[in-house]
XYZ file of N, CA and C in Angstrom:
570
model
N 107.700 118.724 130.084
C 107.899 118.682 128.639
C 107.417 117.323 128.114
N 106.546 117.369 126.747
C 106.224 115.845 126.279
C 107.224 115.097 125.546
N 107.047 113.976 125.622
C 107.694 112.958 124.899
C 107.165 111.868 124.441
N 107.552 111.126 123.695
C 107.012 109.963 123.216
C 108.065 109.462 122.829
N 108.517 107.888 123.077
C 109.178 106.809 122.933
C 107.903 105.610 121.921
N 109.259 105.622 120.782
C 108.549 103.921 120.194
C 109.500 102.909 120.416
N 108.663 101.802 119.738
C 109.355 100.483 120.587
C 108.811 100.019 119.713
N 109.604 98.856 118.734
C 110.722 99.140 118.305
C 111.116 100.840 117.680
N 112.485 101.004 117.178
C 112.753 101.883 116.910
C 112.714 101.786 114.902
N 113.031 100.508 114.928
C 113.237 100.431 113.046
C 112.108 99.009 113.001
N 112.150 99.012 112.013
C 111.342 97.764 111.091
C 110.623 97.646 109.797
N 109.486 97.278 109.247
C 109.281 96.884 108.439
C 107.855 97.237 108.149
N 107.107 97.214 106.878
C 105.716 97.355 107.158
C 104.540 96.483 107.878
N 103.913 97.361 108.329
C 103.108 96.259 109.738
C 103.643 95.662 110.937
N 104.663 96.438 110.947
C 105.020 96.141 112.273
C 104.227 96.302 113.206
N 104.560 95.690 114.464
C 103.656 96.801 115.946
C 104.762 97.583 116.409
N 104.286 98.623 116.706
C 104.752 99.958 117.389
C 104.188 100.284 118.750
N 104.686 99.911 119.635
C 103.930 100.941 121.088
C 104.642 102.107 121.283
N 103.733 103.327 121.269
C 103.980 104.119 121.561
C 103.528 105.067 123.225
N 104.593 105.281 123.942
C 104.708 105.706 125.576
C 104.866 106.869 125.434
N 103.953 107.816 125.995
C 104.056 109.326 125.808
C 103.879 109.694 126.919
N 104.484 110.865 127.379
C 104.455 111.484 128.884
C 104.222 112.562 128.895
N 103.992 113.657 129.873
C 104.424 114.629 129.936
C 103.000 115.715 129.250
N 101.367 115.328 128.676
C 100.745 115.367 128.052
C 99.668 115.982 129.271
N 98.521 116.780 128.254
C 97.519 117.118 129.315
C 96.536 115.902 129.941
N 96.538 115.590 131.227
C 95.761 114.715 132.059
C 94.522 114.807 131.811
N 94.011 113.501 131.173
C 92.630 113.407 130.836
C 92.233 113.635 129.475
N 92.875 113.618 128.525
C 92.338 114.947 127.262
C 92.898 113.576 126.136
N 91.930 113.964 124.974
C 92.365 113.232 124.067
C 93.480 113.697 123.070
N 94.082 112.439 122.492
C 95.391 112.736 121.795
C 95.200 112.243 120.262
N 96.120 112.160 119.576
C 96.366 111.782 118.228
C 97.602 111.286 117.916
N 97.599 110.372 117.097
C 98.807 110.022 116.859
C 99.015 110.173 115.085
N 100.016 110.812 114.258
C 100.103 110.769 113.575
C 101.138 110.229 112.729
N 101.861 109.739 111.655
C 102.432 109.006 111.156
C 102.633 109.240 109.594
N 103.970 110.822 109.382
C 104.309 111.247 108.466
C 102.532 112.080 108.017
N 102.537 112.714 109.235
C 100.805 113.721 108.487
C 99.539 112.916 108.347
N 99.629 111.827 108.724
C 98.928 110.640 108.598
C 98.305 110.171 110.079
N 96.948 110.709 110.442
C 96.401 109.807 111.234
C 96.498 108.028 111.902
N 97.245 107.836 112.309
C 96.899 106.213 113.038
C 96.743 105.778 113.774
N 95.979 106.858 114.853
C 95.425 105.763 116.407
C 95.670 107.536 116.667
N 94.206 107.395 117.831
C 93.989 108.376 118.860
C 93.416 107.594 120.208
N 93.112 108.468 121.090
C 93.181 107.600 122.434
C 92.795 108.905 123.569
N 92.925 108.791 124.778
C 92.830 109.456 126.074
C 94.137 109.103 126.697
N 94.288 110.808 127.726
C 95.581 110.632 128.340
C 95.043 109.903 129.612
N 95.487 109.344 130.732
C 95.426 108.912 131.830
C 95.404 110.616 132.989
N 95.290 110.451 134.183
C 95.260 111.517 134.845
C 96.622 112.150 134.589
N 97.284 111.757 134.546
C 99.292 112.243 134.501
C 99.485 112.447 133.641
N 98.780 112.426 132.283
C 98.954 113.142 131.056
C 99.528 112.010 130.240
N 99.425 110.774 130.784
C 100.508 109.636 129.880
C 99.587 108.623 129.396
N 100.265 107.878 128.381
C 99.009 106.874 127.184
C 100.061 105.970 126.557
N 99.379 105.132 126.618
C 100.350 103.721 125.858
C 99.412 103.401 124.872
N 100.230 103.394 123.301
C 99.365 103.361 122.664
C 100.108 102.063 121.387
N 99.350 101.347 120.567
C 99.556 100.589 119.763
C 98.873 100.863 118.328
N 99.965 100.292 117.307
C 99.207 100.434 115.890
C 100.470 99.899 115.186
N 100.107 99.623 113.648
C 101.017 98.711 112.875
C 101.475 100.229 111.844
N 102.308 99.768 111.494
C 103.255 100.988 110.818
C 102.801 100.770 109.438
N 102.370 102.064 108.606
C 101.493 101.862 107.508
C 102.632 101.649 106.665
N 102.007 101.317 104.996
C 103.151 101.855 103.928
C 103.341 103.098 103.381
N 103.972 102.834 102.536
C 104.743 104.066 101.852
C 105.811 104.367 101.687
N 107.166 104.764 102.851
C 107.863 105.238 102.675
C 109.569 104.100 103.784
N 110.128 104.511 103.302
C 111.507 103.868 103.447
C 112.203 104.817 104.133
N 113.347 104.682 104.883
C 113.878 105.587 105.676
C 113.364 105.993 106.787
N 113.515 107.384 107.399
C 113.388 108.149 108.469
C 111.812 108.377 108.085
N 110.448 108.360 109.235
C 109.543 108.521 109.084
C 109.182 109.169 111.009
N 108.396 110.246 110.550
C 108.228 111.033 111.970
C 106.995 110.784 112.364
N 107.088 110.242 113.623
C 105.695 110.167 114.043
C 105.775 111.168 115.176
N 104.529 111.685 115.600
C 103.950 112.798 116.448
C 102.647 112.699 117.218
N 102.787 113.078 118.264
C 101.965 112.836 119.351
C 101.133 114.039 119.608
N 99.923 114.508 119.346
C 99.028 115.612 119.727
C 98.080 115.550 120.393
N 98.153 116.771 121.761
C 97.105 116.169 122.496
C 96.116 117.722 121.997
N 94.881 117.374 122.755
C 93.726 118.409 122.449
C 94.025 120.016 122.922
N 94.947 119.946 123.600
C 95.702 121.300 124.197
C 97.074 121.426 123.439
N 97.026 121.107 122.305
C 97.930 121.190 121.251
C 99.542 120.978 122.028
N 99.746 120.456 122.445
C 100.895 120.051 123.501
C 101.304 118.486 122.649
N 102.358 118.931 121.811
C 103.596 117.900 121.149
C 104.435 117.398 121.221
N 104.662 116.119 120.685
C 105.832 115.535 120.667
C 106.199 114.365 119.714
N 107.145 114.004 119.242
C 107.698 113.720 117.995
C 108.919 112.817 118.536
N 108.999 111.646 117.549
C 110.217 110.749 117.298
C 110.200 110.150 116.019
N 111.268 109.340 115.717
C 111.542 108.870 114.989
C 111.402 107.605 114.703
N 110.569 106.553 113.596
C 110.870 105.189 113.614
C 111.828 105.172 111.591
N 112.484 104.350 112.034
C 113.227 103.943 110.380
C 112.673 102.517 109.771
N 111.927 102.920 108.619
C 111.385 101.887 108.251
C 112.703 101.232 106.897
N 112.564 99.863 107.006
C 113.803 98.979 106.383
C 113.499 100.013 105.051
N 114.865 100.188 104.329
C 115.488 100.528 102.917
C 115.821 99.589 102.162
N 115.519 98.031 102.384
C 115.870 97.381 101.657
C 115.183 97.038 100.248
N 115.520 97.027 99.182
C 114.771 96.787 98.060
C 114.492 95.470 97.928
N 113.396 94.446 97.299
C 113.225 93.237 97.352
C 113.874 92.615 96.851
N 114.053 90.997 96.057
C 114.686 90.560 94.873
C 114.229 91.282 93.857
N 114.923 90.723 92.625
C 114.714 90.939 91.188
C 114.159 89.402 90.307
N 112.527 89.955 90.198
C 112.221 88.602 89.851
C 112.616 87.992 89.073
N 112.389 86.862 88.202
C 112.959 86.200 87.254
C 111.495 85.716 86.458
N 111.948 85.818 85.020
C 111.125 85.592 83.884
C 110.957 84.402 84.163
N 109.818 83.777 83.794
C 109.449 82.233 83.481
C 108.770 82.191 82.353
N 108.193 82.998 82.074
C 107.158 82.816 80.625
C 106.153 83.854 79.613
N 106.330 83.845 78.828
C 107.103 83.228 77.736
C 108.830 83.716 77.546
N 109.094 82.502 77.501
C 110.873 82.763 77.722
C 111.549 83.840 76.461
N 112.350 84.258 76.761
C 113.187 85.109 76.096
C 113.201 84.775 74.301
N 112.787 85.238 73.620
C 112.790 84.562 71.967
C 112.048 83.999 71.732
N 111.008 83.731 72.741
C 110.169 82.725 72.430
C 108.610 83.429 71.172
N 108.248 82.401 70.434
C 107.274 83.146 69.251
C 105.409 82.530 70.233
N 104.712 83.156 70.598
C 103.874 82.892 70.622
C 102.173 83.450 69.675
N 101.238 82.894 69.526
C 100.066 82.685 69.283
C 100.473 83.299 67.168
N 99.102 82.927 66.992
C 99.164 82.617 65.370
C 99.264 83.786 64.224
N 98.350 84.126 64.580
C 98.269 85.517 63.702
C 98.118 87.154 64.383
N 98.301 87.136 65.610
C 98.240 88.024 66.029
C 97.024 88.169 66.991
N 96.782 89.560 67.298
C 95.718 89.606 68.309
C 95.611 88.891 69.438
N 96.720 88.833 69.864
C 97.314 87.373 71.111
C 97.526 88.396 73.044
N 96.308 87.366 73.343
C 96.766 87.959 74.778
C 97.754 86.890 75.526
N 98.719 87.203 75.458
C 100.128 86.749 76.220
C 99.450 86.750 77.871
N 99.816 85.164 78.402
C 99.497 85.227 79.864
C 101.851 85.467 79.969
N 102.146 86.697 81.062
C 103.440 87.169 81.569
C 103.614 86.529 83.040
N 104.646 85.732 83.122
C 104.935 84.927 84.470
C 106.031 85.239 84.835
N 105.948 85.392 85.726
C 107.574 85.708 86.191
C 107.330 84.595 87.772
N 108.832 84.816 88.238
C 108.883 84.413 89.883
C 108.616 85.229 90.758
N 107.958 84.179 92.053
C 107.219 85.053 92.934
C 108.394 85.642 94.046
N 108.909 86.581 94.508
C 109.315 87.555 95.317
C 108.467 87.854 96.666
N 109.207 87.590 97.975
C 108.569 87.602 99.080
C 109.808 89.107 99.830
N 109.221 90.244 100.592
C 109.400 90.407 101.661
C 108.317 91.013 102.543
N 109.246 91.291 104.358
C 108.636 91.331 105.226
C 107.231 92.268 105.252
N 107.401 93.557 104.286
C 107.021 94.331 104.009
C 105.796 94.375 103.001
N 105.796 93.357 102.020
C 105.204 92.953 101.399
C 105.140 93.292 99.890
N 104.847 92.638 99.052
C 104.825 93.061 97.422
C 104.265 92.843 96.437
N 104.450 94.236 95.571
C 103.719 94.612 94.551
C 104.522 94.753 93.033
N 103.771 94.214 91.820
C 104.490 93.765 91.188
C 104.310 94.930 90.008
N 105.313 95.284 89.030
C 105.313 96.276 87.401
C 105.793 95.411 86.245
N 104.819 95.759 85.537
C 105.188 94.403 84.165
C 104.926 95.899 82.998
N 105.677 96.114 81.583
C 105.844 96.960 81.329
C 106.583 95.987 79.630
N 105.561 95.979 78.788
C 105.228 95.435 77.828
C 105.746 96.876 76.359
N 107.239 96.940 75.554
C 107.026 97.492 74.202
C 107.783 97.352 73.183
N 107.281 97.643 72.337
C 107.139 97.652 70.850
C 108.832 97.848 70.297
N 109.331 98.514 71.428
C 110.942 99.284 71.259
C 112.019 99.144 72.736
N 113.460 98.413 72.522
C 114.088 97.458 73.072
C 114.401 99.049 74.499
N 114.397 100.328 74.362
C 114.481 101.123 75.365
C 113.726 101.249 76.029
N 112.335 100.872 75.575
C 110.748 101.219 76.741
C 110.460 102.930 76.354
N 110.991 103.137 75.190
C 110.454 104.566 75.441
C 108.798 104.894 74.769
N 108.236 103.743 74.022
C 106.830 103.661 73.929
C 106.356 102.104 74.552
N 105.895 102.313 75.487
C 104.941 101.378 76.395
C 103.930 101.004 75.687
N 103.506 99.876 75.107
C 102.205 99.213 74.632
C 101.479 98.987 75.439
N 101.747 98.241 76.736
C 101.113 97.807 77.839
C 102.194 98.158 79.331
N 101.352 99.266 80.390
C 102.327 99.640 80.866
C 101.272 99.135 82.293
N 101.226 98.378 83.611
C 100.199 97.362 84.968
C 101.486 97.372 85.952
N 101.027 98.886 87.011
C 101.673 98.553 88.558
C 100.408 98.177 89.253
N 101.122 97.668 90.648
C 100.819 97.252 91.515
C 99.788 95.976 91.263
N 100.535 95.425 90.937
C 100.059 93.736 90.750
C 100.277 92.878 91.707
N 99.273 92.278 92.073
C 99.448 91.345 93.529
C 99.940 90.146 93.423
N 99.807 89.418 92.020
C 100.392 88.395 91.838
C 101.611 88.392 90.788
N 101.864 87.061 90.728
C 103.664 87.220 90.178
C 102.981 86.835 88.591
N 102.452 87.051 88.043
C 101.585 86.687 86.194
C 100.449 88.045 85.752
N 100.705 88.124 84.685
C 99.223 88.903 84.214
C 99.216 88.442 82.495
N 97.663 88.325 82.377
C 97.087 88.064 81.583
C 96.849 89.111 80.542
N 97.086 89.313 79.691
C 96.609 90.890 78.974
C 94.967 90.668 78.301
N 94.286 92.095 78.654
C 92.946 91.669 78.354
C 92.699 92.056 76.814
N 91.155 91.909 76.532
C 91.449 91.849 74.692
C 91.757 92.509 74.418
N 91.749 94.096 75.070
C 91.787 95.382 75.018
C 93.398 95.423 74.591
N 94.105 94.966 75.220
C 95.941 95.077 75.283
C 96.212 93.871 74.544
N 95.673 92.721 73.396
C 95.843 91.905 73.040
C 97.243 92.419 71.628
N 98.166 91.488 72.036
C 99.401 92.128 70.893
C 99.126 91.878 69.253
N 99.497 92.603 68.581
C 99.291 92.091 67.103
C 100.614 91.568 67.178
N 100.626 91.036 65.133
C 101.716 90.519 64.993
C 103.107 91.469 65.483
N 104.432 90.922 65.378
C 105.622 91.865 65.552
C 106.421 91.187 66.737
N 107.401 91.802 66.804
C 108.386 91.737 67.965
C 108.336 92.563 69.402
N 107.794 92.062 70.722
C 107.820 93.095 71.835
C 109.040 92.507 72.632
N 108.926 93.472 73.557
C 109.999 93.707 74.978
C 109.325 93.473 75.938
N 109.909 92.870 76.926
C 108.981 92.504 78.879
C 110.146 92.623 79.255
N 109.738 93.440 80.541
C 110.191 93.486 81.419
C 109.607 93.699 82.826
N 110.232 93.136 84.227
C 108.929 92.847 85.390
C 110.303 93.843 86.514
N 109.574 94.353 87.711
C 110.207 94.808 88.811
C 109.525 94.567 89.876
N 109.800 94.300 91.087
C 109.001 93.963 92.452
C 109.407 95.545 93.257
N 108.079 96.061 93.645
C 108.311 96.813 94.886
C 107.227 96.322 96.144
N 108.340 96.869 97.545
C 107.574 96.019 98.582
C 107.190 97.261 99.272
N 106.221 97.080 100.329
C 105.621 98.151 100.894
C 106.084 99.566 101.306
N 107.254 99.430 101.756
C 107.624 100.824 101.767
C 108.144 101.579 100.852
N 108.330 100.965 99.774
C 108.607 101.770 98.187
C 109.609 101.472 98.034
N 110.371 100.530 98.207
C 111.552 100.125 97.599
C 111.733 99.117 96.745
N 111.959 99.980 95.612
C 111.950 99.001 94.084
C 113.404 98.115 93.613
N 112.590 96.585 93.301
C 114.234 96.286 92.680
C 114.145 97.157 91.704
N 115.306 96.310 90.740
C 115.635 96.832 89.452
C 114.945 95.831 88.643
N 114.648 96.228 87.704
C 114.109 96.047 86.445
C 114.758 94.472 86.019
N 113.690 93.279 85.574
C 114.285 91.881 85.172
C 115.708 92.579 83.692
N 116.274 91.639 83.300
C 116.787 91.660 81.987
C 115.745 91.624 81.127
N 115.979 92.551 80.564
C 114.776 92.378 78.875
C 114.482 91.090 78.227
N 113.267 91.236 78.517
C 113.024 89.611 77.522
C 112.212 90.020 76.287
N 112.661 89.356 74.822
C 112.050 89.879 73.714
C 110.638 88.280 73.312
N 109.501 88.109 73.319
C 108.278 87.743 72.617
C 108.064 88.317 71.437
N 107.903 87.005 70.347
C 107.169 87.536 69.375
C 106.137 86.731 68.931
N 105.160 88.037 68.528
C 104.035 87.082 68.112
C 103.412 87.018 67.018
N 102.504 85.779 66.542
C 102.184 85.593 65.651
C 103.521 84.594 64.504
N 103.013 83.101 64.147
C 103.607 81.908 63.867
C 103.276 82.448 61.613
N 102.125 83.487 61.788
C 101.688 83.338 60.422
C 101.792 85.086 60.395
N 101.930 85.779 59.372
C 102.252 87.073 59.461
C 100.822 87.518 58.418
């Protein structure tokens, strides 16, 4: 009967994973897959067994199944748990809460917040509107690599009062929560 053992059993994105499979057809090539997901194929040894290595992709949090297929369709399956932890919750730096920026409008606001580190790695949502619930988005930028964005002329604010707000998610999809609302307004001349 096949099997496959990983090593470690839990972790983080990019981890290394070796994976020890037994019990497989001798000689024949295999696959390794990772939630339906291709990540390393290889050859069995004469005894049907393969030691195999690869870094654990992103996506997903929790229970994730990886599976072992050899060319004589002969399977086997375990489990690795990738961390559930959600990252920090960044913190605003700029333009601060109330704060009035640029003159008459048509103002591209550079949005700063603090930078947020985990193991897993992260991606940033900045989510710019007009109305203190977010239920119309003026300017709505995931997966931002850095902790600032610049709005281009295209998203440049007119005069009025907006809402910011920033969230960090790290590689396996686990989102903080949402900063506290910060209100910008712009334009010094109406």
């Amino acid at each position: 009967m096949a099997q496959i053992v990983a090593v470690p059993k839990s972790g983080n994105v990019k981890q290394e994973i070796r994976i020890t499979g037994t019990g497989f057809s001798g000689n024949k090539d295999f696959n390794i897959t990772w939630e339906d997901t291709s990540v390393e194929s290889g050859t069995t040894n004469d005894s049907g067994s393969f030691t195999s290595i690869f870094l654990s992709p992103a996506g997903k949090s929790g229970s994730c199944t990886i599976t072992a297929t050899d060319i004589k369709n002969i399977t086997a399956s375990t489990t690795f748990q990738m961390e559930t932890n959600a990252p920090d919750v960044p913190k605003i730096s700029s333009p601060r809460d109330g704060a009035t920026v640029g003159f008459m409008g048509n103002t591209r606001i550079t949005f700063d917040w603090s930078d947020v580190s985990d193991p897993s790695g992260v991606l940033y949502s900045l989510e710019v509107s007009d109305q203190s619930n977010f239920v119309n988005t003026v300017v709505s930028r995931t997966k931002l690599t850095e902790s600032k964005y610049t709005l281009s002329e295209a998203e440049s604010l007119s005069n009025g009062e907006y809402y910011w707000r920033v969230k960090a998610t790290d590689g396996a999809g686990n989102a903080s929560d949402w900063t506290p609302v910060s209100t910008v307004k712009v334009g010094f001349i109406t």
